[in-house]
Amino acid sequence: MADSIPRELAQVLDREDSLARFRNDFIIPSKSNLKAKTAKKNLEIKERPDDPSIYLCGNSLGLQPKRTIRRIEEHLSVWATKGVYGHFFKHEGEAPPPFLDADEAAAAKMAPIVGALQSEVALMETLTANLHLLMASFYRPTKEKYKIILEGKAFPSDQYAVQSQVKHHGFDPKDALVLIDPPPLSAIINTEQIISTIDEHADSTALILLPGIQYYSGQYLDIPTITTHAHSKGILIGWDLAHAAGNVELSLHDWDVDFAAWCTYKYLNSGPGAIAALFVHEKHGKVEEDANSPDGVSYRPRLSGWWGGRKSLRFEMAQRFVPTPGAAGFQVGNTSALAATAVLSSLEIFEQATMKAIRTKALSITGFLERLLNNPPGSGHRRPYWIISPSNPHQRGTQLSVQLDPGILDAVMEGLEEEGVVLDERKPDVIRIAPAPLYNTYTEVWDFVQIFNRICDKVMTK
């Protein structure tokens, strides 16, 4: 029973936590601010509120690093005092990079987070826009090979993007999309099922697009095994890493992933709608001299734009497009230096913490959450919820998805909000709980489970 798991144990775990110091790098919303009718200005926000909320929603929107406002103010100061010269102005000491180099600076710090070479990562656009740009290059269907294998419960934006790509090439999604659904009464797709689907449709499949971590269940798919199998059948494969980047350790280069895309506003804490990023394996990013090509170079076909052109030629205004080698050659428009600054401010924290330490704590704190949920406090009556995420900790990220008894979601969420607990829901009956290793504590996880079960008991006795 959870009564045998004392709060003191959580406090001991917090004292032993090697990442505990990073919590102070983030602004934790207070309960009073969450309920306020207006948003306070940043300068009016307490560094350490007397009534901090329990924020377990980093899988939806990560918290704001305290340094973000300072970094953005530095950027705005350069714009104000240097104007257009800010594109090239190099500061003395610690300061933002020239506007022209902001995306490169972010790519350099992002690459270790996803296990990539710096040249394989680019900061650009939004997640869905990047998926479209990548599919424009990697989905090149023929009459014989035209199908895309996709999970049936993919995030809707992925579904819309893939459907539109298929239609754009003149195919019917009903025929061209191969959807992989979990078995009945389960939210989990096992690797064998994915492998079997690939085998069944290998002769007619042009592309596979799967999530690194499934947004609904929190399942962490076996990226290296599935990627290797896809390649053994001659099929290109890409990954949506929206819920994986900054959450689990990745080795995209070594796993030979063809391409990937992710947002930066969840575990990467870069702000709502923040600029996204993509990965293109170095073998697909080559730009080679080719006398037979009209441009004098050969490279993987893509939708091109000015910012993807070779940097040394960018301001020559030539009509001939010569892409930058690597992922940067897939960029289209001028990357927002302001948006890149917000990403950089967060990546500085990741650089100090390291993904290895983040993943180690994620396994521990999510395991602690699971143990508490499975051993609720109080009487021995049936609990009105169960965990639908994988029980194997290495097959999930930090998120646990919990399914509630039918009809109680709204009342439970209302009760949690009243108590200052922030997490998200997925209709009709699922809540997603994501303790972020950089700013969540074991003690607040313990407190959350007490509050959650108290609310469930209240709802069930009405």
CSV table of C-alpha atoms in Angstrom, one decimal:
chain,number,residue,atom,x,y,z
A,1,MET,CA,0.0,0.0,0.0
A,2,ALA,CA,1.1,3.6,-0.6
A,3,ASP,CA,0.8,4.3,3.1
A,4,SER,CA,4.0,2.2,3.4
A,5,ILE,CA,5.8,4.6,1.0
A,6,PRO,CA,6.3,7.6,3.2
A,7,ARG,CA,6.8,11.2,2.1
A,8,GLU,CA,10.2,11.1,3.8
A,9,LEU,CA,11.4,8.6,1.1
A,10,ALA,CA,10.5,11.2,-1.6
A,11,GLN,CA,12.4,13.8,0.4
A,12,VAL,CA,15.5,11.5,0.6
A,13,LEU,CA,15.3,10.9,-3.1
A,14,ASP,CA,15.2,14.7,-3.7
A,15,ARG,CA,18.3,15.2,-1.6
A,16,GLU,CA,20.2,12.5,-3.6
A,17,ASP,CA,19.0,13.9,-6.9
A,18,SER,CA,22.0,15.0,-9.0
A,19,LEU,CA,19.7,17.3,-11.1
A,20,ALA,CA,17.9,19.0,-8.2
A,21,ARG,CA,19.8,22.3,-8.7
A,22,PHE,CA,18.3,22.8,-12.1
A,23,ARG,CA,14.8,23.3,-10.7
A,24,ASN,CA,15.9,26.7,-9.7
A,25,ASP,CA,16.7,27.5,-13.3
A,26,PHE,CA,12.9,27.4,-14.1
A,27,ILE,CA,10.0,29.6,-13.3
A,28,ILE,CA,7.4,27.4,-11.5
A,29,PRO,CA,3.9,28.9,-11.8
A,30,SER,CA,2.3,29.6,-8.4
A,31,LYS,CA,-1.2,28.4,-7.6
A,32,SER,CA,-2.3,32.0,-7.2
A,33,ASN,CA,-0.9,33.0,-10.6
A,34,LEU,CA,-2.6,30.1,-12.3
A,35,LYS,CA,-6.0,31.2,-10.9
A,36,ALA,CA,-5.4,35.0,-11.5
A,37,LYS,CA,-7.5,36.7,-14.1
A,38,THR,CA,-4.5,38.5,-15.6
A,39,ALA,CA,-0.9,37.5,-16.2
A,40,LYS,CA,1.7,39.2,-14.2
A,41,LYS,CA,4.7,40.8,-15.8
A,42,ASN,CA,7.9,38.8,-15.6
A,43,LEU,CA,9.5,41.2,-13.2
A,44,GLU,CA,6.5,40.7,-10.8
A,45,ILE,CA,6.9,36.9,-10.7
A,46,LYS,CA,8.5,35.5,-7.6
A,47,GLU,CA,11.6,33.5,-8.1
A,48,ARG,CA,10.4,31.0,-5.5
A,49,PRO,CA,6.6,31.3,-5.0
A,50,ASP,CA,5.2,30.5,-1.6
A,51,ASP,CA,2.5,28.4,-3.3
A,52,PRO,CA,4.1,26.6,-6.2
A,53,SER,CA,1.9,24.5,-8.4
A,54,ILE,CA,2.6,20.9,-9.1
A,55,TYR,CA,3.4,21.1,-12.8
A,56,LEU,CA,3.4,17.7,-14.5
A,57,CYS,CA,2.7,19.0,-18.1
A,58,GLY,CA,6.1,19.3,-19.6
A,59,ASN,CA,5.0,16.8,-22.3
A,60,SER,CA,2.7,19.5,-23.6
A,61,LEU,CA,4.5,22.7,-22.8
A,62,GLY,CA,7.7,22.9,-20.9
A,63,LEU,CA,8.3,25.6,-18.2
A,64,GLN,CA,10.1,28.8,-18.9
A,65,PRO,CA,13.8,28.9,-18.1
A,66,LYS,CA,14.7,31.9,-16.0
A,67,ARG,CA,17.5,32.8,-18.4
A,68,THR,CA,15.1,33.0,-21.4
A,69,ILE,CA,14.0,36.6,-20.7
A,70,ARG,CA,17.6,37.7,-20.2
A,71,ARG,CA,18.8,36.1,-23.4
A,72,ILE,CA,15.9,37.6,-25.4
A,73,GLU,CA,16.5,41.0,-23.9
A,74,GLU,CA,20.2,40.7,-25.0
A,75,HIS,CA,19.0,39.8,-28.5
A,76,LEU,CA,16.6,42.8,-28.5
A,77,SER,CA,19.3,45.1,-27.3
A,78,VAL,CA,21.5,44.1,-30.2
A,79,TRP,CA,18.7,44.7,-32.7
A,80,ALA,CA,18.0,48.1,-31.1
A,81,THR,CA,21.6,49.3,-31.0
A,82,LYS,CA,23.0,47.6,-34.1
A,83,GLY,CA,20.1,47.3,-36.5
A,84,VAL,CA,21.0,45.4,-39.6
A,85,TYR,CA,24.7,45.1,-38.4
A,86,GLY,CA,23.4,42.7,-35.8
A,87,HIS,CA,23.4,40.0,-38.5
A,88,PHE,CA,27.2,40.0,-38.4
A,89,PHE,CA,28.1,41.6,-35.1
A,90,LYS,CA,30.3,39.4,-32.9
A,91,HIS,CA,30.2,40.3,-29.2
A,92,GLU,CA,33.1,40.1,-26.8
A,93,GLY,CA,32.4,37.7,-24.0
A,94,GLU,CA,29.2,35.8,-23.4
A,95,ALA,CA,26.5,37.2,-25.6
A,96,PRO,CA,24.1,36.1,-28.4
A,97,PRO,CA,25.6,35.0,-31.7
A,98,PRO,CA,25.2,37.2,-34.8
A,99,PHE,CA,21.7,37.0,-36.2
A,100,LEU,CA,23.1,35.2,-39.2
A,101,ASP,CA,24.6,32.4,-37.0
A,102,ALA,CA,21.8,31.9,-34.4
A,103,ASP,CA,20.4,28.8,-36.1
A,104,GLU,CA,23.8,27.2,-36.4
A,105,ALA,CA,24.5,27.9,-32.8
A,106,ALA,CA,21.3,26.2,-31.8
A,107,ALA,CA,22.0,23.2,-34.1
A,108,ALA,CA,25.4,22.7,-32.4
A,109,LYS,CA,23.8,22.4,-29.0
A,110,MET,CA,20.8,20.4,-30.3
A,111,ALA,CA,22.9,17.7,-32.0
A,112,PRO,CA,24.1,15.9,-28.9
A,113,ILE,CA,20.5,15.8,-27.5
A,114,VAL,CA,19.4,13.6,-30.5
A,115,GLY,CA,22.7,11.8,-31.1
A,116,ALA,CA,23.6,13.5,-34.4
A,117,LEU,CA,26.4,15.3,-36.1
A,118,GLN,CA,26.0,19.0,-36.0
A,119,SER,CA,25.7,19.0,-39.8
A,120,GLU,CA,22.8,16.6,-39.6
A,121,VAL,CA,20.6,19.0,-37.5
A,122,ALA,CA,18.9,22.2,-38.6
A,123,LEU,CA,16.7,24.6,-36.7
A,124,MET,CA,13.7,25.7,-38.8
A,125,GLU,CA,10.0,26.1,-39.3
A,126,THR,CA,7.5,24.1,-37.3
A,127,LEU,CA,7.1,20.4,-36.8
A,128,THR,CA,4.3,19.8,-39.4
A,129,ALA,CA,6.0,22.2,-41.9
A,130,ASN,CA,9.2,20.2,-41.5
A,131,LEU,CA,7.4,16.9,-42.1
A,132,HIS,CA,6.1,18.3,-45.3
A,133,LEU,CA,9.5,19.5,-46.4
A,134,LEU,CA,11.1,16.2,-45.6
A,135,MET,CA,8.4,14.2,-47.3
A,136,ALA,CA,8.8,16.3,-50.4
A,137,SER,CA,12.3,14.9,-50.5
A,138,PHE,CA,11.9,11.4,-49.1
A,139,TYR,CA,8.4,10.4,-50.3
A,140,ARG,CA,8.9,9.8,-54.1
A,141,PRO,CA,6.3,7.3,-55.0
A,142,THR,CA,6.0,5.2,-58.1
A,143,LYS,CA,3.1,3.2,-59.5
A,144,GLU,CA,4.6,0.1,-57.8
A,145,LYS,CA,5.9,1.6,-54.5
A,146,TYR,CA,3.6,4.4,-53.3
A,147,LYS,CA,2.4,3.4,-49.8
A,148,ILE,CA,3.2,5.1,-46.5
A,149,ILE,CA,3.2,3.1,-43.3
A,150,LEU,CA,1.9,5.1,-40.4
A,151,GLU,CA,0.5,4.3,-37.0
A,152,GLY,CA,-3.3,4.4,-36.9
A,153,LYS,CA,-3.4,6.6,-33.7
A,154,ALA,CA,-0.8,9.1,-34.9
A,155,PHE,CA,-1.1,12.7,-33.8
A,156,PRO,CA,-3.7,14.3,-36.1
A,157,SER,CA,-1.3,16.8,-37.6
A,158,ASP,CA,0.9,13.9,-38.8
A,159,GLN,CA,-2.2,12.2,-40.3
A,160,TYR,CA,-3.2,15.3,-42.1
A,161,ALA,CA,0.3,15.9,-43.5
A,162,VAL,CA,0.7,12.3,-44.7
A,163,GLN,CA,-2.8,12.3,-46.2
A,164,SER,CA,-2.2,15.5,-48.1
A,165,GLN,CA,1.2,14.3,-49.4
A,166,VAL,CA,-0.4,11.1,-50.7
A,167,LYS,CA,-3.2,13.1,-52.4
A,168,HIS,CA,-0.7,15.6,-53.8
A,169,HIS,CA,0.9,12.7,-55.7
A,170,GLY,CA,-2.4,11.5,-57.1
A,171,PHE,CA,-3.0,8.6,-54.8
A,172,ASP,CA,-6.0,7.6,-52.7
A,173,PRO,CA,-5.2,7.6,-48.9
A,174,LYS,CA,-7.6,4.7,-48.5
A,175,ASP,CA,-5.2,2.6,-50.6
A,176,ALA,CA,-1.9,4.3,-50.0
A,177,LEU,CA,-1.9,4.6,-46.2
A,178,VAL,CA,-1.1,1.5,-44.2
A,179,LEU,CA,-2.2,2.1,-40.6
A,180,ILE,CA,-0.8,0.1,-37.7
A,181,ASP,CA,-3.2,0.0,-34.7
A,182,PRO,CA,-2.7,-1.5,-31.3
A,183,PRO,CA,-4.5,-4.7,-30.5
A,184,PRO,CA,-8.0,-4.4,-28.9
A,185,LEU,CA,-8.0,-3.2,-25.3
A,186,SER,CA,-4.4,-2.1,-25.5
A,187,ALA,CA,-2.6,1.2,-26.3
A,188,ILE,CA,0.7,-0.5,-27.1
A,189,ILE,CA,2.0,-1.5,-30.6
A,190,ASN,CA,4.7,-4.1,-30.2
A,191,THR,CA,7.7,-4.2,-32.4
A,192,GLU,CA,6.8,-7.6,-33.9
A,193,GLN,CA,3.5,-6.1,-35.2
A,194,ILE,CA,5.4,-3.2,-36.9
A,195,ILE,CA,8.0,-5.6,-38.4
A,196,SER,CA,5.2,-7.9,-39.7
A,197,THR,CA,3.4,-4.9,-41.3
A,198,ILE,CA,6.6,-3.8,-43.0
A,199,ASP,CA,7.1,-7.3,-44.3
A,200,GLU,CA,3.5,-7.6,-45.6
A,201,HIS,CA,3.7,-4.3,-47.5
A,202,ALA,CA,7.4,-4.1,-48.4
A,203,ASP,CA,6.9,-4.4,-52.2
A,204,SER,CA,4.5,-1.5,-52.3
A,205,THR,CA,5.8,0.8,-49.6
A,206,ALA,CA,7.7,4.0,-50.4
A,207,LEU,CA,8.1,5.4,-46.9
A,208,ILE,CA,7.5,4.7,-43.2
A,209,LEU,CA,6.8,7.5,-40.7
A,210,LEU,CA,6.5,6.6,-37.0
A,211,PRO,CA,6.7,8.4,-33.7
A,212,GLY,CA,9.7,8.0,-31.5
A,213,ILE,CA,7.4,8.2,-28.5
A,214,GLN,CA,3.7,7.8,-29.1
A,215,TYR,CA,1.9,10.9,-27.8
A,216,TYR,CA,-1.1,9.2,-26.3
A,217,SER,CA,0.4,6.1,-24.6
A,218,GLY,CA,3.9,7.4,-24.0
A,219,GLN,CA,5.3,4.3,-25.6
A,220,TYR,CA,9.0,4.5,-26.7
A,221,LEU,CA,9.3,2.6,-30.0
A,222,ASP,CA,12.4,0.5,-30.8
A,223,ILE,CA,13.8,3.0,-33.3
A,224,PRO,CA,17.1,1.1,-34.1
A,225,THR,CA,15.4,-2.3,-34.7
A,226,ILE,CA,12.6,-0.9,-36.8
A,227,THR,CA,14.9,1.4,-38.8
A,228,THR,CA,17.3,-1.5,-39.6
A,229,HIS,CA,14.4,-3.7,-40.7
A,230,ALA,CA,13.0,-1.0,-42.9
A,231,HIS,CA,16.3,-0.6,-44.6
A,232,SER,CA,16.7,-4.3,-45.1
A,233,LYS,CA,13.5,-4.1,-47.2
A,234,GLY,CA,14.8,-1.1,-49.1
A,235,ILE,CA,12.4,1.4,-47.5
A,236,LEU,CA,13.2,4.9,-46.2
A,237,ILE,CA,12.0,5.7,-42.7
A,238,GLY,CA,11.5,8.9,-40.8
A,239,TRP,CA,10.6,9.6,-37.2
A,240,ASP,CA,8.4,12.2,-35.5
A,241,LEU,CA,10.4,12.9,-32.3
A,242,ALA,CA,8.0,15.5,-30.7
A,243,HIS,CA,7.8,13.5,-27.5
A,244,ALA,CA,11.2,12.0,-27.7
A,245,ALA,CA,13.7,14.9,-28.1
A,246,GLY,CA,14.9,16.0,-24.7
A,247,ASN,CA,13.0,13.1,-23.1
A,248,VAL,CA,15.1,10.0,-24.0
A,249,GLU,CA,18.6,9.3,-25.2
A,250,LEU,CA,18.7,9.1,-29.0
A,251,SER,CA,21.4,8.1,-31.4
A,252,LEU,CA,20.0,9.1,-34.8
A,253,HIS,CA,23.3,9.0,-36.6
A,254,ASP,CA,24.4,5.6,-35.3
A,255,TRP,CA,20.9,4.2,-35.8
A,256,ASP,CA,21.1,5.2,-39.5
A,257,VAL,CA,17.8,7.0,-39.3
A,258,ASP,CA,17.0,8.7,-42.7
A,259,PHE,CA,15.2,11.7,-41.3
A,260,ALA,CA,13.4,13.0,-38.2
A,261,ALA,CA,11.6,16.1,-37.0
A,262,TRP,CA,10.6,17.5,-33.7
A,263,CYS,CA,9.2,20.5,-31.9
A,264,THR,CA,11.1,22.3,-29.1
A,265,TYR,CA,8.3,23.5,-26.8
A,266,LYS,CA,7.7,20.3,-24.9
A,267,TYR,CA,10.7,18.8,-23.0
A,268,LEU,CA,13.0,21.3,-24.7
A,269,ASN,CA,11.3,24.2,-22.9
A,270,SER,CA,11.6,26.8,-25.7
A,271,GLY,CA,8.1,28.4,-25.5
A,272,PRO,CA,4.7,27.9,-27.1
A,273,GLY,CA,4.9,27.3,-30.8
A,274,ALA,CA,8.7,27.6,-30.7
A,275,ILE,CA,10.7,27.0,-33.8
A,276,ALA,CA,11.2,23.3,-34.6
A,277,ALA,CA,14.2,21.2,-35.7
A,278,LEU,CA,14.9,18.4,-38.1
A,279,PHE,CA,17.6,15.7,-38.7
A,280,VAL,CA,18.8,14.5,-42.1
A,281,HIS,CA,21.4,11.7,-42.1
A,282,GLU,CA,24.7,12.8,-43.6
A,283,LYS,CA,24.3,10.3,-46.4
A,284,HIS,CA,21.3,12.2,-47.6
A,285,GLY,CA,22.8,15.6,-47.1
A,286,LYS,CA,25.7,15.3,-49.5
A,287,VAL,CA,26.3,17.9,-52.1
A,288,GLU,CA,28.7,16.8,-54.8
A,289,GLU,CA,30.3,18.5,-57.9
A,290,ASP,CA,28.5,17.3,-61.0
A,291,ALA,CA,29.4,18.6,-64.4
A,292,ASN,CA,26.3,17.0,-66.0
A,293,SER,CA,24.0,18.9,-63.7
A,294,PRO,CA,22.6,22.3,-64.7
A,295,ASP,CA,23.6,23.7,-61.3
A,296,GLY,CA,27.0,22.0,-61.4
A,297,VAL,CA,26.2,20.0,-58.3
A,298,SER,CA,24.1,17.0,-57.5
A,299,TYR,CA,22.1,16.6,-54.3
A,300,ARG,CA,18.9,15.0,-52.9
A,301,PRO,CA,15.8,16.6,-54.5
A,302,ARG,CA,14.0,19.0,-52.1
A,303,LEU,CA,11.9,22.1,-51.9
A,304,SER,CA,14.5,24.8,-51.9
A,305,GLY,CA,14.8,28.3,-50.5
A,306,TRP,CA,17.3,31.0,-49.9
A,307,TRP,CA,18.4,30.0,-46.4
A,308,GLY,CA,19.2,26.5,-47.5
A,309,GLY,CA,21.8,27.8,-50.0
A,310,ARG,CA,25.5,27.6,-49.3
A,311,LYS,CA,26.2,30.3,-46.7
A,312,SER,CA,29.3,31.6,-48.5
A,313,LEU,CA,27.2,32.3,-51.6
A,314,ARG,CA,24.0,33.5,-49.8
A,315,PHE,CA,24.6,37.2,-50.4
A,316,GLU,CA,25.8,36.9,-53.9
A,317,MET,CA,22.1,36.7,-55.0
A,318,ALA,CA,22.9,34.1,-57.6
A,319,GLN,CA,20.1,32.4,-59.6
A,320,ARG,CA,21.8,29.1,-59.2
A,321,PHE,CA,20.9,27.2,-56.0
A,322,VAL,CA,23.8,25.4,-54.4
A,323,PRO,CA,22.6,23.9,-51.1
A,324,THR,CA,24.6,23.9,-47.9
A,325,PRO,CA,25.7,20.3,-47.2
A,326,GLY,CA,23.8,18.5,-44.5
A,327,ALA,CA,20.4,19.3,-42.9
A,328,ALA,CA,20.9,23.1,-43.2
A,329,GLY,CA,20.5,22.6,-47.0
A,330,PHE,CA,16.9,21.8,-46.3
A,331,GLN,CA,16.1,25.2,-44.8
A,332,VAL,CA,13.9,27.4,-46.8
A,333,GLY,CA,13.3,30.9,-45.3
A,334,ASN,CA,15.3,33.0,-43.0
A,335,THR,CA,15.4,31.4,-39.5
A,336,SER,CA,14.1,33.8,-36.8
A,337,ALA,CA,17.0,34.8,-34.6
A,338,LEU,CA,14.6,35.8,-31.9
A,339,ALA,CA,13.0,32.3,-31.9
A,340,ALA,CA,16.5,30.7,-32.0
A,341,THR,CA,17.4,32.7,-28.9
A,342,ALA,CA,14.7,31.1,-26.9
A,343,VAL,CA,15.8,27.6,-28.0
A,344,LEU,CA,19.4,28.4,-27.2
A,345,SER,CA,18.6,29.6,-23.7
A,346,SER,CA,17.0,26.2,-22.9
A,347,LEU,CA,19.7,24.2,-24.6
A,348,GLU,CA,22.3,25.8,-22.4
A,349,ILE,CA,20.7,24.0,-19.5
A,350,PHE,CA,20.6,20.6,-21.3
A,351,GLU,CA,24.3,21.1,-22.1
A,352,GLN,CA,25.1,21.4,-18.4
A,353,ALA,CA,22.7,18.6,-17.3
A,354,THR,CA,23.4,16.0,-20.1
A,355,MET,CA,20.8,13.7,-21.6
A,356,LYS,CA,22.4,10.7,-19.8
A,357,ALA,CA,21.6,12.2,-16.4
A,358,ILE,CA,18.2,13.4,-17.6
A,359,ARG,CA,17.3,9.9,-18.7
A,360,THR,CA,18.6,8.3,-15.6
A,361,LYS,CA,16.4,10.5,-13.4
A,362,ALA,CA,13.4,10.0,-15.8
A,363,LEU,CA,13.6,6.3,-15.3
A,364,SER,CA,13.7,6.8,-11.6
A,365,ILE,CA,11.1,9.4,-11.0
A,366,THR,CA,8.6,7.9,-13.4
A,367,GLY,CA,9.2,4.5,-11.8
A,368,PHE,CA,8.4,6.2,-8.4
A,369,LEU,CA,5.2,7.7,-9.8
A,370,GLU,CA,4.2,4.3,-11.2
A,371,ARG,CA,4.8,2.6,-7.8
A,372,LEU,CA,2.7,5.2,-6.0
A,373,LEU,CA,-0.2,5.0,-8.5
A,374,ASN,CA,-0.2,1.2,-8.3
A,375,ASN,CA,-0.3,1.3,-4.5
A,376,PRO,CA,-2.7,4.1,-3.7
A,377,PRO,CA,-3.2,5.3,-0.1
A,378,GLY,CA,-6.2,4.7,2.0
A,379,SER,CA,-8.6,1.8,2.0
A,380,GLY,CA,-8.4,-1.3,-0.2
A,381,HIS,CA,-11.3,-0.4,-2.5
A,382,ARG,CA,-10.9,-0.6,-6.3
A,383,ARG,CA,-9.1,2.4,-7.8
A,384,PRO,CA,-11.0,4.0,-10.7
A,385,TYR,CA,-7.9,4.2,-13.0
A,386,TRP,CA,-5.2,2.1,-14.5
A,387,ILE,CA,-1.9,2.8,-16.3
A,388,ILE,CA,-1.9,2.2,-20.1
A,389,SER,CA,1.8,3.1,-20.7
A,390,PRO,CA,4.2,0.2,-21.1
A,391,SER,CA,5.2,-1.3,-17.7
A,392,ASN,CA,8.8,-1.8,-19.0
A,393,PRO,CA,10.5,1.5,-18.1
A,394,HIS,CA,12.8,1.2,-21.1
A,395,GLN,CA,9.8,1.2,-23.4
A,396,ARG,CA,8.5,4.6,-22.3
A,397,GLY,CA,9.6,8.1,-21.7
A,398,THR,CA,8.9,10.1,-18.6
A,399,GLN,CA,5.1,10.2,-19.3
A,400,LEU,CA,2.6,7.8,-17.8
A,401,SER,CA,-0.8,7.8,-19.4
A,402,VAL,CA,-3.6,6.9,-17.0
A,403,GLN,CA,-7.1,5.8,-18.1
A,404,LEU,CA,-9.9,6.7,-15.8
A,405,ASP,CA,-13.3,5.0,-15.4
A,406,PRO,CA,-15.8,6.3,-17.9
A,407,GLY,CA,-17.5,9.6,-17.1
A,408,ILE,CA,-15.2,11.0,-14.4
A,409,LEU,CA,-12.5,12.8,-16.4
A,410,ASP,CA,-14.0,16.3,-16.2
A,411,ALA,CA,-14.6,16.1,-12.4
A,412,VAL,CA,-11.1,14.8,-11.8
A,413,MET,CA,-9.5,17.5,-13.9
A,414,GLU,CA,-11.6,20.2,-12.2
A,415,GLY,CA,-10.4,18.9,-8.8
A,416,LEU,CA,-6.8,18.8,-9.9
A,417,GLU,CA,-7.0,22.3,-11.2
A,418,GLU,CA,-8.5,23.5,-8.0
A,419,GLU,CA,-5.6,22.0,-6.1
A,420,GLY,CA,-3.0,23.6,-8.3
A,421,VAL,CA,-2.0,20.5,-10.2
A,422,VAL,CA,-1.2,21.0,-13.9
A,423,LEU,CA,-1.3,18.0,-16.3
A,424,ASP,CA,-3.2,17.3,-19.5
A,425,GLU,CA,-6.1,15.2,-20.7
A,426,ARG,CA,-7.0,13.3,-23.8
A,427,LYS,CA,-10.7,12.7,-24.3
A,428,PRO,CA,-12.6,10.7,-23.4
A,429,ASP,CA,-10.9,9.2,-20.3
A,430,VAL,CA,-7.1,9.6,-20.3
A,431,ILE,CA,-4.8,11.9,-18.3
A,432,ARG,CA,-1.1,12.2,-19.1
A,433,ILE,CA,1.3,12.7,-16.2
A,434,ALA,CA,4.9,13.7,-17.1
A,435,PRO,CA,7.4,14.5,-14.4
A,436,ALA,CA,10.2,16.4,-16.1
A,437,PRO,CA,13.6,15.5,-14.7
A,438,LEU,CA,15.0,19.1,-14.9
A,439,TYR,CA,12.4,20.7,-12.7
A,440,ASN,CA,10.0,18.1,-11.1
A,441,THR,CA,10.8,16.6,-7.7
A,442,TYR,CA,10.0,13.3,-6.1
A,443,THR,CA,8.2,15.0,-3.3
A,444,GLU,CA,5.7,16.8,-5.6
A,445,VAL,CA,5.1,13.5,-7.3
A,446,TRP,CA,4.3,11.9,-4.0
A,447,ASP,CA,2.0,14.9,-3.2
A,448,PHE,CA,0.3,14.6,-6.5
A,449,VAL,CA,-0.6,11.0,-6.0
A,450,GLN,CA,-2.2,11.8,-2.6
A,451,ILE,CA,-4.2,14.6,-4.2
A,452,PHE,CA,-5.2,12.6,-7.2
A,453,ASN,CA,-6.5,9.6,-5.1
A,454,ARG,CA,-8.3,11.9,-2.8
A,455,ILE,CA,-10.1,13.5,-5.7
A,456,CYS,CA,-10.9,10.1,-7.2
A,457,ASP,CA,-12.4,8.9,-3.9
A,458,LYS,CA,-14.5,12.1,-3.7
A,459,VAL,CA,-15.7,11.7,-7.3
A,460,MET,CA,-16.6,8.0,-6.9
A,461,THR,CA,-18.6,8.6,-3.8
A,462,LYS,CA,-20.8,11.2,-5.3
